[in-house]
Short mmCIF file of C-alpha atoms in Angstrom, two decimals:
data_model
loop_
_atom_site.label_atom_id
_atom_site.label_comp_id
_atom_site.label_asym_id
_atom_site.label_seq_id
_atom_site.Cartn_x
_atom_site.Cartn_y
_atom_site.Cartn_z
CA MET A 1 24.56 -30.13 11.56
CA THR A 2 24.11 -31.27 7.97
CA GLU A 3 21.21 -30.40 5.69
CA GLN A 4 19.83 -33.93 6.01
CA GLN A 5 20.12 -33.94 9.81
CA LEU A 6 18.30 -30.62 10.00
CA LYS A 7 15.55 -31.93 7.73
CA ILE A 8 15.03 -35.02 9.89
CA GLU A 9 14.94 -32.97 13.10
CA LEU A 10 12.59 -30.36 11.65
CA GLN A 11 10.27 -33.09 10.36
CA GLN A 12 10.05 -34.38 13.93
CA ILE A 13 9.48 -30.87 15.28
CA ASN A 14 6.76 -30.38 12.68
CA LYS A 15 5.06 -33.60 13.79
CA ASN A 16 5.33 -32.30 17.36
CA HIS A 17 3.45 -29.09 16.37
CA GLY A 18 6.57 -26.93 16.59
CA LYS A 19 7.74 -28.11 20.01
CA ILE A 20 11.38 -29.13 20.49
CA ASP A 21 10.89 -31.57 23.37
CA GLY A 22 13.58 -34.19 23.80
CA THR A 23 16.50 -32.23 22.37
CA SER A 24 19.37 -30.35 23.93
CA MET A 25 19.03 -27.57 21.36
CA SER A 26 17.04 -24.40 22.03
CA TYR A 27 14.69 -22.62 19.65
CA ASN A 28 17.49 -20.12 19.08
CA ASP A 29 19.97 -22.91 18.26
CA TYR A 30 17.58 -24.31 15.68
CA ALA A 31 16.84 -20.87 14.20
CA LEU A 32 20.56 -20.26 13.68
CA GLU A 33 20.91 -23.66 11.99
CA MET A 34 17.88 -22.92 9.83
CA LEU A 35 19.44 -19.65 8.69
CA LYS A 36 22.48 -21.59 7.48
CA PHE A 37 20.26 -23.62 5.15
CA ILE A 38 17.72 -20.94 4.22
CA GLY A 39 18.58 -21.14 0.51
CA VAL A 40 18.72 -24.89 -0.08
CA LYS A 41 17.26 -26.18 -3.31
CA ASP A 42 15.17 -28.75 -1.41
CA ALA A 43 11.77 -27.03 -1.43
CA GLN A 44 10.35 -29.26 1.29
CA LEU A 45 13.15 -28.36 3.68
CA ARG A 46 13.24 -24.68 2.72
CA ASP A 47 9.51 -23.88 2.36
CA ASP A 48 7.63 -26.47 4.38
CA LEU A 49 10.03 -26.85 7.27
CA ILE A 50 12.54 -24.02 7.70
CA TYR A 51 10.32 -21.09 6.77
CA THR A 52 7.07 -22.48 8.14
CA ILE A 53 8.52 -23.50 11.49
CA PHE A 54 10.50 -20.26 11.88
CA ASP A 55 7.36 -18.23 11.19
CA GLN A 56 5.36 -20.37 13.62
CA TRP A 57 7.98 -19.85 16.34
CA ILE A 58 7.99 -16.07 15.82
CA GLU A 59 4.21 -15.99 16.15
CA ALA A 60 4.41 -18.15 19.29
CA GLY A 61 6.87 -15.72 20.89
CA ARG A 62 9.72 -18.24 21.10
CA PHE A 63 12.41 -15.60 20.52
CA THR A 64 13.66 -12.62 22.47
CA LYS A 65 13.95 -9.15 20.95
CA GLU A 66 17.72 -9.61 20.88
CA GLN A 67 17.42 -12.90 19.01
CA LEU A 68 15.04 -11.41 16.43
CA GLU A 69 17.49 -8.56 15.91
CA THR A 70 20.30 -11.08 15.42
CA TYR A 71 18.24 -13.01 12.84
CA ILE A 72 17.38 -9.88 10.90
CA LYS A 73 21.04 -8.82 10.86
CA ILE A 74 22.00 -12.24 9.50
CA CYS A 75 19.28 -12.07 6.85
CA LEU A 76 20.53 -8.65 5.72
CA ASP A 77 24.16 -9.73 5.32
CA ASP A 78 26.12 -10.49 2.15
CA ASP A 79 25.69 -14.25 2.64
CA HIS A 80 21.91 -14.02 2.74
CA LEU A 81 19.96 -11.12 1.23
CA MET A 82 22.84 -10.11 -1.04
CA TYR A 83 24.12 -13.63 -1.77
CA GLY A 84 24.94 -13.92 -5.46
CA ILE A 85 23.30 -10.60 -6.26
CA VAL A 86 26.11 -9.63 -8.63
CA ASP A 87 26.34 -12.83 -10.69
CA GLN A 88 22.76 -13.99 -10.02
CA ARG A 89 23.49 -17.68 -10.44
CA GLU A 90 20.33 -19.72 -10.61
CA ASP A 91 20.34 -21.28 -7.14
CA THR A 92 21.39 -18.17 -5.21
CA VAL A 93 17.91 -16.70 -5.66
CA TYR A 94 16.54 -18.98 -2.92
CA THR A 95 18.91 -17.62 -0.30
CA ARG A 96 17.99 -14.06 -1.21
CA THR A 97 14.24 -14.53 -1.40
CA PHE A 98 13.86 -16.67 1.69
CA SER A 99 15.99 -14.20 3.62
CA ALA A 100 13.45 -11.63 2.51
CA LEU A 101 10.62 -13.82 3.83
CA PHE A 102 12.35 -14.13 7.21
CA ILE A 103 12.74 -10.34 7.27
CA ALA A 104 9.05 -9.92 6.44
CA SER A 105 8.10 -12.29 9.29
CA ILE A 106 10.23 -10.40 11.79
CA LEU A 107 8.87 -7.05 10.61
CA TYR A 108 5.33 -8.40 10.90
CA GLU A 109 6.09 -9.38 14.50
CA HIS A 110 7.58 -5.95 15.09
CA ASN A 111 4.42 -4.30 13.78
CA GLU A 112 2.27 -6.41 16.11
CA ARG A 113 4.55 -6.24 19.18
CA PRO A 114 7.45 -3.80 18.73
CA CYS A 115 10.79 -5.58 19.03
CA LEU A 116 13.18 -3.54 16.87
CA ASN A 117 14.52 -0.08 17.53
CA LYS A 118 14.16 2.78 15.04
CA GLU A 119 17.79 2.45 13.88
CA MET A 120 17.29 -1.23 13.03
CA VAL A 121 14.10 -0.55 11.08
CA THR A 122 15.92 2.20 9.17
CA GLU A 123 18.83 -0.18 8.45
CA VAL A 124 16.41 -2.86 7.22
CA LYS A 125 14.74 -0.35 4.89
CA LYS A 126 18.07 0.92 3.53
CA ARG A 127 19.62 -2.50 2.99
CA PHE A 128 16.46 -4.05 1.61
CA MET A 129 15.95 -1.30 -0.95
CA GLU A 130 19.57 -1.75 -2.07
CA TYR A 131 18.82 -5.43 -2.61
CA TYR A 132 15.46 -4.94 -4.29
CA LEU A 133 16.85 -2.52 -6.85
CA LEU A 134 19.61 -5.02 -7.72
CA GLU A 135 17.48 -8.18 -7.90
CA ARG A 136 17.07 -9.36 -11.48
CA ASP A 137 15.88 -12.93 -10.97
CA LEU A 138 12.12 -12.47 -11.16
CA ARG A 139 11.15 -16.08 -11.83
CA GLY A 140 8.20 -17.34 -9.84
CA TYR A 141 8.16 -21.13 -9.79
CA ILE A 142 11.30 -23.03 -10.82
CA ILE A 143 10.71 -26.68 -11.66
CA GLU A 144 13.99 -27.90 -10.10
CA GLY A 145 13.68 -25.99 -6.83
CA GLY A 146 10.22 -24.61 -6.23
CA TRP A 147 9.15 -21.04 -5.54
CA ALA A 148 11.77 -18.33 -5.88
CA HIS A 149 9.35 -15.38 -5.97
CA ALA A 150 11.80 -12.49 -5.53
CA ALA A 151 9.17 -9.94 -6.54
CA ALA A 152 6.46 -11.34 -4.27
CA HIS A 153 8.70 -11.94 -1.27
CA GLY A 154 10.14 -8.48 -1.74
CA ALA A 155 6.64 -7.04 -1.79
CA ASP A 156 6.00 -8.77 1.55
CA VAL A 157 8.95 -6.91 3.06
CA ILE A 158 7.90 -3.58 1.54
CA LYS A 159 4.37 -4.07 2.88
CA GLU A 160 5.68 -4.64 6.41
CA LEU A 161 8.10 -1.73 6.13
CA ALA A 162 5.20 0.50 5.09
CA ARG A 163 3.30 -0.58 8.21
CA CYS A 164 6.20 0.35 10.51
CA LYS A 165 5.44 3.47 12.53
CA GLU A 166 9.15 4.31 12.48
#
């Protein structure tokens, strides 16, 4: 699926209040596609559609524990949370910070209805702190791409980690 195709489909899903009626794709299929485009420069797609719909689906219980664990593992990988962390090119910040937001959403869900094991929470904490100490792009709003917010999105993750009983 291309970025534009995903945007069109998510706009329809948004109009349908988060329901995916009339498609052969599952919520999981869409979530995996959304993770591929988590760092796009298109703020409407990234903020208003991908993040908002993903968060809505988590809250609605659309994902299994195994799926949430898969998403968090993807968000923690070198192509997401650590993407461009060494060279810190301008656009790579979106992939990092929106991966952090996805992690915060999953941790929030975990704190409400446990879905991650202790080892996974420990791994999230370890990997996230590695990232947060390396992040240098602390811009808030970027005119060409919208909110980057590494500090704020990172604080969201730290808040949810602090709430974890593990």
